[in-house]
PDB file of C-alpha atoms in Angstrom:
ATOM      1  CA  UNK V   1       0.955 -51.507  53.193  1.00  0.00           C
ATOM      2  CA  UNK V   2       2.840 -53.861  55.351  1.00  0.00           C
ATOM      3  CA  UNK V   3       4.830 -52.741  58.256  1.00  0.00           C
ATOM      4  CA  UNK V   4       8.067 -53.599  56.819  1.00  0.00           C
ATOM      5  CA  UNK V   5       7.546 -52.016  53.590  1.00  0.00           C
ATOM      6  CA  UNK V   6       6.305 -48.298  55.517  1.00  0.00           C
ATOM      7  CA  UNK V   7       9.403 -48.822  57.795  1.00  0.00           C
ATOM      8  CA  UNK V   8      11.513 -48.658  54.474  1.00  0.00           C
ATOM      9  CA  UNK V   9       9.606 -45.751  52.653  1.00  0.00           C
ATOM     10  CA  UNK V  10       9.797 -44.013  55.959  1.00  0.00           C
ATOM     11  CA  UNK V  11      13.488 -44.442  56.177  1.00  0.00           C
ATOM     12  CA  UNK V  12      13.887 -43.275  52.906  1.00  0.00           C
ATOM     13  CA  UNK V  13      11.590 -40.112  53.382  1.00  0.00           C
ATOM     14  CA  UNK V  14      13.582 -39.277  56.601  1.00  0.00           C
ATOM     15  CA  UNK V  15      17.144 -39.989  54.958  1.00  0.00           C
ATOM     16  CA  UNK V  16      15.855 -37.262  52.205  1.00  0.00           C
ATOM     17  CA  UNK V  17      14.706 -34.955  54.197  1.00  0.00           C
ATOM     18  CA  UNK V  18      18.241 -34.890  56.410  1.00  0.00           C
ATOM     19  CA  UNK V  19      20.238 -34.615  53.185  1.00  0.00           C
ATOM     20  CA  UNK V  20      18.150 -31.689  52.014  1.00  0.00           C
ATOM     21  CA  UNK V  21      18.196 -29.983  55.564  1.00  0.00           C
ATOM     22  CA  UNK V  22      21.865 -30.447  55.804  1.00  0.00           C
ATOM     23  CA  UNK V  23      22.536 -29.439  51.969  1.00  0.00           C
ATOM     24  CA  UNK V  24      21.005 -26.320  52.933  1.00  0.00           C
ATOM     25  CA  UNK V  25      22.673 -25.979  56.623  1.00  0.00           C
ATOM     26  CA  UNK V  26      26.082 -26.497  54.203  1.00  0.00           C
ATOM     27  CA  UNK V  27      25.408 -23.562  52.676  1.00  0.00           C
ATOM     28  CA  UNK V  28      27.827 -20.475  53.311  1.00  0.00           C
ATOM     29  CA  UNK V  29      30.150 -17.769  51.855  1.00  0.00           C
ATOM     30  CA  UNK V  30      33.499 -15.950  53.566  1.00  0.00           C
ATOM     31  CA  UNK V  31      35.049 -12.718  52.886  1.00  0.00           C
ATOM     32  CA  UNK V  32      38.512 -11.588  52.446  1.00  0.00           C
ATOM     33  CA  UNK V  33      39.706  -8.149  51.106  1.00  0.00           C
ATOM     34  CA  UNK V  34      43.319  -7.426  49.058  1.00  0.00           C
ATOM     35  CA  UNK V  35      44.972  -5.281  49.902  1.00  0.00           C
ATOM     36  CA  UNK V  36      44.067  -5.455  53.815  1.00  0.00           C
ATOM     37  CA  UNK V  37      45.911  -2.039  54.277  1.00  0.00           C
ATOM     38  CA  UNK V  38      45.852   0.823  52.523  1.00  0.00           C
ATOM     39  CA  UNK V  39      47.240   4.390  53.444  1.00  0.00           C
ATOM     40  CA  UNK V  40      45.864   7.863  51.851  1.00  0.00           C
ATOM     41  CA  UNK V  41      45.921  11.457  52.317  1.00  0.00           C
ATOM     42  CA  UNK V  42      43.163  12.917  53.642  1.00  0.00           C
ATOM     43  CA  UNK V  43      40.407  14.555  50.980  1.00  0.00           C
ATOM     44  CA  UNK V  44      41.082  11.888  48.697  1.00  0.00           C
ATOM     45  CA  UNK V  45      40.122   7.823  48.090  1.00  0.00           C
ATOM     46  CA  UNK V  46      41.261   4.376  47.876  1.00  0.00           C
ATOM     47  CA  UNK V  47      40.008   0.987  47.171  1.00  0.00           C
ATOM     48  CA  UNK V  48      39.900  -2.537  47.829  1.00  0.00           C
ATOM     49  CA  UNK V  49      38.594  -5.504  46.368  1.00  0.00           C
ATOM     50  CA  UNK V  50      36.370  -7.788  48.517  1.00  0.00           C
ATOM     51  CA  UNK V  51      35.883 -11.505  48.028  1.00  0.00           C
ATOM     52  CA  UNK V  52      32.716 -13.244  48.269  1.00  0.00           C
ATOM     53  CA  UNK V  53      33.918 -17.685  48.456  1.00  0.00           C
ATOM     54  CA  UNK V  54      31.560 -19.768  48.641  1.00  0.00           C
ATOM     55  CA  UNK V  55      30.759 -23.458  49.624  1.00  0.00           C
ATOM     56  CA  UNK V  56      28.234 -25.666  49.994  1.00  0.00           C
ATOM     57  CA  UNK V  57      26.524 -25.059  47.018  1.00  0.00           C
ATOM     58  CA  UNK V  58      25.506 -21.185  48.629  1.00  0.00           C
ATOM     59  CA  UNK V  59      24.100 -18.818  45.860  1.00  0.00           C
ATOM     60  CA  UNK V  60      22.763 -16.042  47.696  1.00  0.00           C
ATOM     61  CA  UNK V  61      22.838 -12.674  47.063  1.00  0.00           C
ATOM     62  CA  UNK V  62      25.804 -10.739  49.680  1.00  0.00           C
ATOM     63  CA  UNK V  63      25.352  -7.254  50.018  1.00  0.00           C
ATOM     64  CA  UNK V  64      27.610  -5.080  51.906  1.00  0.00           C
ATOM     65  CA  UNK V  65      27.945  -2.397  54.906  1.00  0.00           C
ATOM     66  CA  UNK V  66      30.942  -1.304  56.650  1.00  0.00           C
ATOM     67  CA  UNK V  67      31.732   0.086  60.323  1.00  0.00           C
ATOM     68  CA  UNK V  68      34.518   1.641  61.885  1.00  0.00           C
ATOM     69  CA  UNK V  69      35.138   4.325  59.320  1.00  0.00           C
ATOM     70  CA  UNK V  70      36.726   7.640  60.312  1.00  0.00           C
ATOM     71  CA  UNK V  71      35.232  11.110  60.722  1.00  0.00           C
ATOM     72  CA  UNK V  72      34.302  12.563  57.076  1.00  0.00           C
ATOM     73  CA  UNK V  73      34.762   9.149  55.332  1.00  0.00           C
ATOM     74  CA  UNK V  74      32.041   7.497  53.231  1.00  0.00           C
ATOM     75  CA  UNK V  75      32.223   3.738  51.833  1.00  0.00           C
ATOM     76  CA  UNK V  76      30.746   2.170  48.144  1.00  0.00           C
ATOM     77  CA  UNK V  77      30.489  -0.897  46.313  1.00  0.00           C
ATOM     78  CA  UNK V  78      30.797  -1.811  42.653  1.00  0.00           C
ATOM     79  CA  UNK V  79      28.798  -3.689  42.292  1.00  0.00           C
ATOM     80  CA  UNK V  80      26.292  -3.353  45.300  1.00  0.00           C
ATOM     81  CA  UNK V  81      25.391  -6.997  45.573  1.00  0.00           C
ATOM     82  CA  UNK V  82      27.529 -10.078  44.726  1.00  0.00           C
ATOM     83  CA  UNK V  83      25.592 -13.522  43.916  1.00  0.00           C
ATOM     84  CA  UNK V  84      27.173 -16.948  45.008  1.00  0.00           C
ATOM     85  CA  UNK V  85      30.527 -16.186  44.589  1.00  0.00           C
ATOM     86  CA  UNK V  86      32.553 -12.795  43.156  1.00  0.00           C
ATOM     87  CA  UNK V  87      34.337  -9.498  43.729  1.00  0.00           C
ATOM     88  CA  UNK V  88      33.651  -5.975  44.655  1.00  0.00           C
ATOM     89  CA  UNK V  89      34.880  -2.965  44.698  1.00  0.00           C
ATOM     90  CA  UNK V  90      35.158  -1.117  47.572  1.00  0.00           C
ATOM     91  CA  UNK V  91      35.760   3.028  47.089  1.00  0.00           C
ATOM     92  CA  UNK V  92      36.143   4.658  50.238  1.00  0.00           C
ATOM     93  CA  UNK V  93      36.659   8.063  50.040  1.00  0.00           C
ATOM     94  CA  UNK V  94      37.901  11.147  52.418  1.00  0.00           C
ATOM     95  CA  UNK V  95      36.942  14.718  53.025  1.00  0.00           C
ATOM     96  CA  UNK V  96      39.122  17.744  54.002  1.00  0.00           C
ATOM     97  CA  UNK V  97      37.908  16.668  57.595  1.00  0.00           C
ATOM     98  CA  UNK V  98      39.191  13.408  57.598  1.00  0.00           C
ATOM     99  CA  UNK V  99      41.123  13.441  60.634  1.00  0.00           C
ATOM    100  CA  UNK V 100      44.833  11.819  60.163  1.00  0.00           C
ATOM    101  CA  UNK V 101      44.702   8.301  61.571  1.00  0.00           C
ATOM    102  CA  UNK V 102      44.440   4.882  61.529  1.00  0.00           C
ATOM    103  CA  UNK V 103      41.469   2.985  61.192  1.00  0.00           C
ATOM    104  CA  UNK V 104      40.272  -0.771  61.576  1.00  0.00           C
ATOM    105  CA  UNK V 105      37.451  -0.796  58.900  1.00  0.00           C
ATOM    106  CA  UNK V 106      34.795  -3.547  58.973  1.00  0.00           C
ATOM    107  CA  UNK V 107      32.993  -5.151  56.062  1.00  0.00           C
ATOM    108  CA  UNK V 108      30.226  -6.925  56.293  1.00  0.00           C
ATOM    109  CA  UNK V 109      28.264  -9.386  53.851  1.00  0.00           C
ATOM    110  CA  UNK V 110      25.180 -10.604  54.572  1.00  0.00           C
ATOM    111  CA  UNK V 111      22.982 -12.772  52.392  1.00  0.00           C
ATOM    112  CA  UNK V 112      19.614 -13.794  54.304  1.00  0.00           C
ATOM    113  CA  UNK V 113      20.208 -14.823  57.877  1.00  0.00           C
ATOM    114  CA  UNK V 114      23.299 -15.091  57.140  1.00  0.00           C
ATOM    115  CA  UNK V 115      26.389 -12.701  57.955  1.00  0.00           C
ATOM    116  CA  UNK V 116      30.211 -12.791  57.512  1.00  0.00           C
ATOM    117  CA  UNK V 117      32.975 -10.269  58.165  1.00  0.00           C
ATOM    118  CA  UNK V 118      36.519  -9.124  57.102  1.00  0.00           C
ATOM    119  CA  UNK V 119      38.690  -6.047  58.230  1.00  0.00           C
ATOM    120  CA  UNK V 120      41.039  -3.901  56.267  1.00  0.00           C
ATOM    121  CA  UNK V 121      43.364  -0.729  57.876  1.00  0.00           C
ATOM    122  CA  UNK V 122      42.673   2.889  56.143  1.00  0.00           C
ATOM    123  CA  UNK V 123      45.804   5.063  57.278  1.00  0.00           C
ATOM    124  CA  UNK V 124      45.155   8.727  56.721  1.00  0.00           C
ATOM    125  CA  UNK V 125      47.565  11.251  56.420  1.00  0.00           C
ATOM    126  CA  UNK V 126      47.032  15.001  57.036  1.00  0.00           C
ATOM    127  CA  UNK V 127      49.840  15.657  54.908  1.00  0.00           C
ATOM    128  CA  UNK V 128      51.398  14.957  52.064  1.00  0.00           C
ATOM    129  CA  UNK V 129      55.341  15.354  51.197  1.00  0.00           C
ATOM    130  CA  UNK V 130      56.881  16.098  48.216  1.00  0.00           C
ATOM    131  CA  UNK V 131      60.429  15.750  46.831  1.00  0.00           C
ATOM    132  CA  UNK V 132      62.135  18.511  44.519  1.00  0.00           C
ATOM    133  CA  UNK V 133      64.568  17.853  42.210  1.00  0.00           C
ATOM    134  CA  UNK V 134      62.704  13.828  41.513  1.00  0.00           C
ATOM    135  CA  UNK V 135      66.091  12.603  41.419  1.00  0.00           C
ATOM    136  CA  UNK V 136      69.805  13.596  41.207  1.00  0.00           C
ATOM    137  CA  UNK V 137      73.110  11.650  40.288  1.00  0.00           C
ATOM    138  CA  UNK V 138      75.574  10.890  42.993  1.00  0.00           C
ATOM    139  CA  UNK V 139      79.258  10.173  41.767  1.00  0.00           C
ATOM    140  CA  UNK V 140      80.995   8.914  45.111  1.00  0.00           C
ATOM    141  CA  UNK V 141      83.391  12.289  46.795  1.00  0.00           C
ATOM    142  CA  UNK V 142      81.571  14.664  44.886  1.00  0.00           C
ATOM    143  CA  UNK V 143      78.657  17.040  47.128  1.00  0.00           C
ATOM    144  CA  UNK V 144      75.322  16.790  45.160  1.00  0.00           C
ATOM    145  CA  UNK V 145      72.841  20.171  45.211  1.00  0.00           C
ATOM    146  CA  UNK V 146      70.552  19.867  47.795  1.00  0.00           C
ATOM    147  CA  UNK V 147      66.854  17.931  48.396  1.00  0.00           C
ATOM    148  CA  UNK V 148      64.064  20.256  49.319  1.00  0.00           C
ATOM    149  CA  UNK V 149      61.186  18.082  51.221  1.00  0.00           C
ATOM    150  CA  UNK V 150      57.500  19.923  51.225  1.00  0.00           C
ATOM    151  CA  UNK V 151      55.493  19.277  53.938  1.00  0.00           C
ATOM    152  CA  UNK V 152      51.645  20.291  52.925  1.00  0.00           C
ATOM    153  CA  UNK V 153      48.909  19.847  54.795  1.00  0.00           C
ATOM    154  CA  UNK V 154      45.990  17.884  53.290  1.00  0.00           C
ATOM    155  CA  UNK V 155      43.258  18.978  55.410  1.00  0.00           C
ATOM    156  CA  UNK V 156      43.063  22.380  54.088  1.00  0.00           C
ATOM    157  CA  UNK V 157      44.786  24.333  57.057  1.00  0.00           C
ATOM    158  CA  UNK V 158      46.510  27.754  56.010  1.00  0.00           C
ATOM    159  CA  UNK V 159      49.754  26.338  57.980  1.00  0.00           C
ATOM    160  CA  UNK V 160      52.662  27.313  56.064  1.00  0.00           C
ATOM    161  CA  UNK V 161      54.815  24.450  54.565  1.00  0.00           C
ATOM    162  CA  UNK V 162      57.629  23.308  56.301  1.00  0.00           C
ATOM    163  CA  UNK V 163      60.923  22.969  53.915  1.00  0.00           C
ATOM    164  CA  UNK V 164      63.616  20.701  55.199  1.00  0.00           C
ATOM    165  CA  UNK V 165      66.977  20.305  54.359  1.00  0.00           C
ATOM    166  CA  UNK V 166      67.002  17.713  51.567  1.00  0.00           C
ATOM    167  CA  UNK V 167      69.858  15.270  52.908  1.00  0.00           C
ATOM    168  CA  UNK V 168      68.958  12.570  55.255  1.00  0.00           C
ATOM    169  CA  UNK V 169      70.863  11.563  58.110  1.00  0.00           C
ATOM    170  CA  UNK V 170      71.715   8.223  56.628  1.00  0.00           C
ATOM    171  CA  UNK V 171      72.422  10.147  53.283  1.00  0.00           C
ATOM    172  CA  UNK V 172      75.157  12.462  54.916  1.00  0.00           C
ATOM    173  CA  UNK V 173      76.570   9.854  56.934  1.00  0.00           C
ATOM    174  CA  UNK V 174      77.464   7.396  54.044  1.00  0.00           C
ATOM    175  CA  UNK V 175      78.682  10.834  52.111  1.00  0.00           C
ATOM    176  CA  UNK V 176      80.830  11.270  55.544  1.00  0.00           C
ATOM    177  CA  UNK V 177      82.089   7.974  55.598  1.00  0.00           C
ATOM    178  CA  UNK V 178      83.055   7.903  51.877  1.00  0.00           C
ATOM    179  CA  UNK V 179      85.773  11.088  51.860  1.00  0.00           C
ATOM    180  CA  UNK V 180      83.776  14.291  52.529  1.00  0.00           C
ATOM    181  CA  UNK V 181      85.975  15.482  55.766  1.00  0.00           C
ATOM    182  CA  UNK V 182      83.260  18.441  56.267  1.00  0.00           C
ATOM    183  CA  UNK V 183      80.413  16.550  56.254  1.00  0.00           C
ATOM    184  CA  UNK V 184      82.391  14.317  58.754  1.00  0.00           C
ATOM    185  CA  UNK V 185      83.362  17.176  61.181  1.00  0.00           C
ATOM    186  CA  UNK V 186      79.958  18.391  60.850  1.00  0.00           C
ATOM    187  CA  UNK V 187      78.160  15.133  62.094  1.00  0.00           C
ATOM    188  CA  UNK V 188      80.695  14.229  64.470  1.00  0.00           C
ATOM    189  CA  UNK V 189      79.850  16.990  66.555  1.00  0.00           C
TER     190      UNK V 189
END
C-alpha cells in the first residue's frame, strides 16, 4: 500500500475512533425532583417524583440512594431502576420517632461510573392541628361562635392537647374595625 493511501485509511481509522470515544464521553443523564419541598407529620409519608433526562444518546440503567434523611425515616423507589430516560417514585416514609424538623434530602442516580444528584426539603411536624367547626358564615357586625384549634402531637407523646381560642388576631381585629365596640376595647388594651 502506498504511503499516501495508509496516511488516508489511517486518518479515517483515527477520525472513527474519536467520534466513537466522544459519542460515548457525550453520554449523560441529570436529575430533578417535583415537588422539591414537601412538609409531613411525623409517623406518616410523602412522595416525590424524580427525573432521569438524558443526552447524548445515554441509555443506562440509574438506580437510586438517598442521604440526609432524618432519624426514623426510610426512602423507596417505584420503580427501583430507570433506563435512559424516565420517572420515579420516591416514598419516604416516617415513624413515631421522626423527630420534627427540616431536612435537606439527597438523591442520587448512578448508572456505571457515572453519578448525578438532586435535593428536595422533607419538613416534619410533631404535630398536627385541627380546626372545629370546618367552616362558619360571617355576616359583617354580627359575632360568629367560636373556632376551637387542636394541637395533637404526632409523635405519640401522652401530652394533653392544647385548645386555643378559635379567633385569630387578624380575625378579631378586622371584626374590631368593622363595628364590634367590645372587641375594639378589648384589643385596644
Amino acid at each position: 500500500m502506498s504511503a499516501p493511501r495508509l496516511r488516508r485509511v489511517l486518518s479515517v481509522c483515527l477520525l472513527l475512533a474519536l467520534t466513537a470515544i466522544s459519542a460515548k464521553a457525550a453520554a449523560n443523564f441529570s436529575l430533578s425532583a417535583s415537588p422539591t419541598s414537601r412538609t409531613i407529620v411525623a409517623a406518616s409519608s410523602t412522595t416525590y417524583t424524580i427525573t432521569v433526562s438524558k443526552s447524548g444518546g445515554f441509555s443506562g440503567v440509574v438506580s437510586f440512594t438517598t442521604s440526609g434523611l432524618p432519624v426514623g425515616a426510610t426512602a423507596s423507589f417505584s420503580p427501583a431502576t430507570v433506563t435512559g430516560s424516565g420517572t420515579t417514585t420516591m416514598t419516604v416514609s416516617t415513624s413515631s420517632a421522626t423527630p420534627g424538623a427540616n431536612s435537606t434530602v439527597t438523591v442520587t442516580g448512578t448508572s456505571g461510573s457515572l453519578g448525578r444528584t438532586t435535593s428536595v426539603t422533607l419538613i416534619v411536624r410533631s404535630f398536627s392541628l385541627s380546626a372545629s367547626p370546618a367552616s362558619q358564615t360571617v355576616t359583617q357586625g354580627v359575632a360568629t361562635g367560636p373556632y376551637t384549634i387542636t394541637v395533637t402531637p404526632a409523635n405519640g407523646t401522652k401530652k394533653p392537647r392544647a385548645r386555643v381560642p378559635a379567633v385569630s388576631l387578624m380575625a378579631a381585629r378586622a371584626c374590631a374595625r368593622y363595628g364590634d365596640p367590645g372587641l375594639r376595647e378589648l384589643l385596644s388594651n
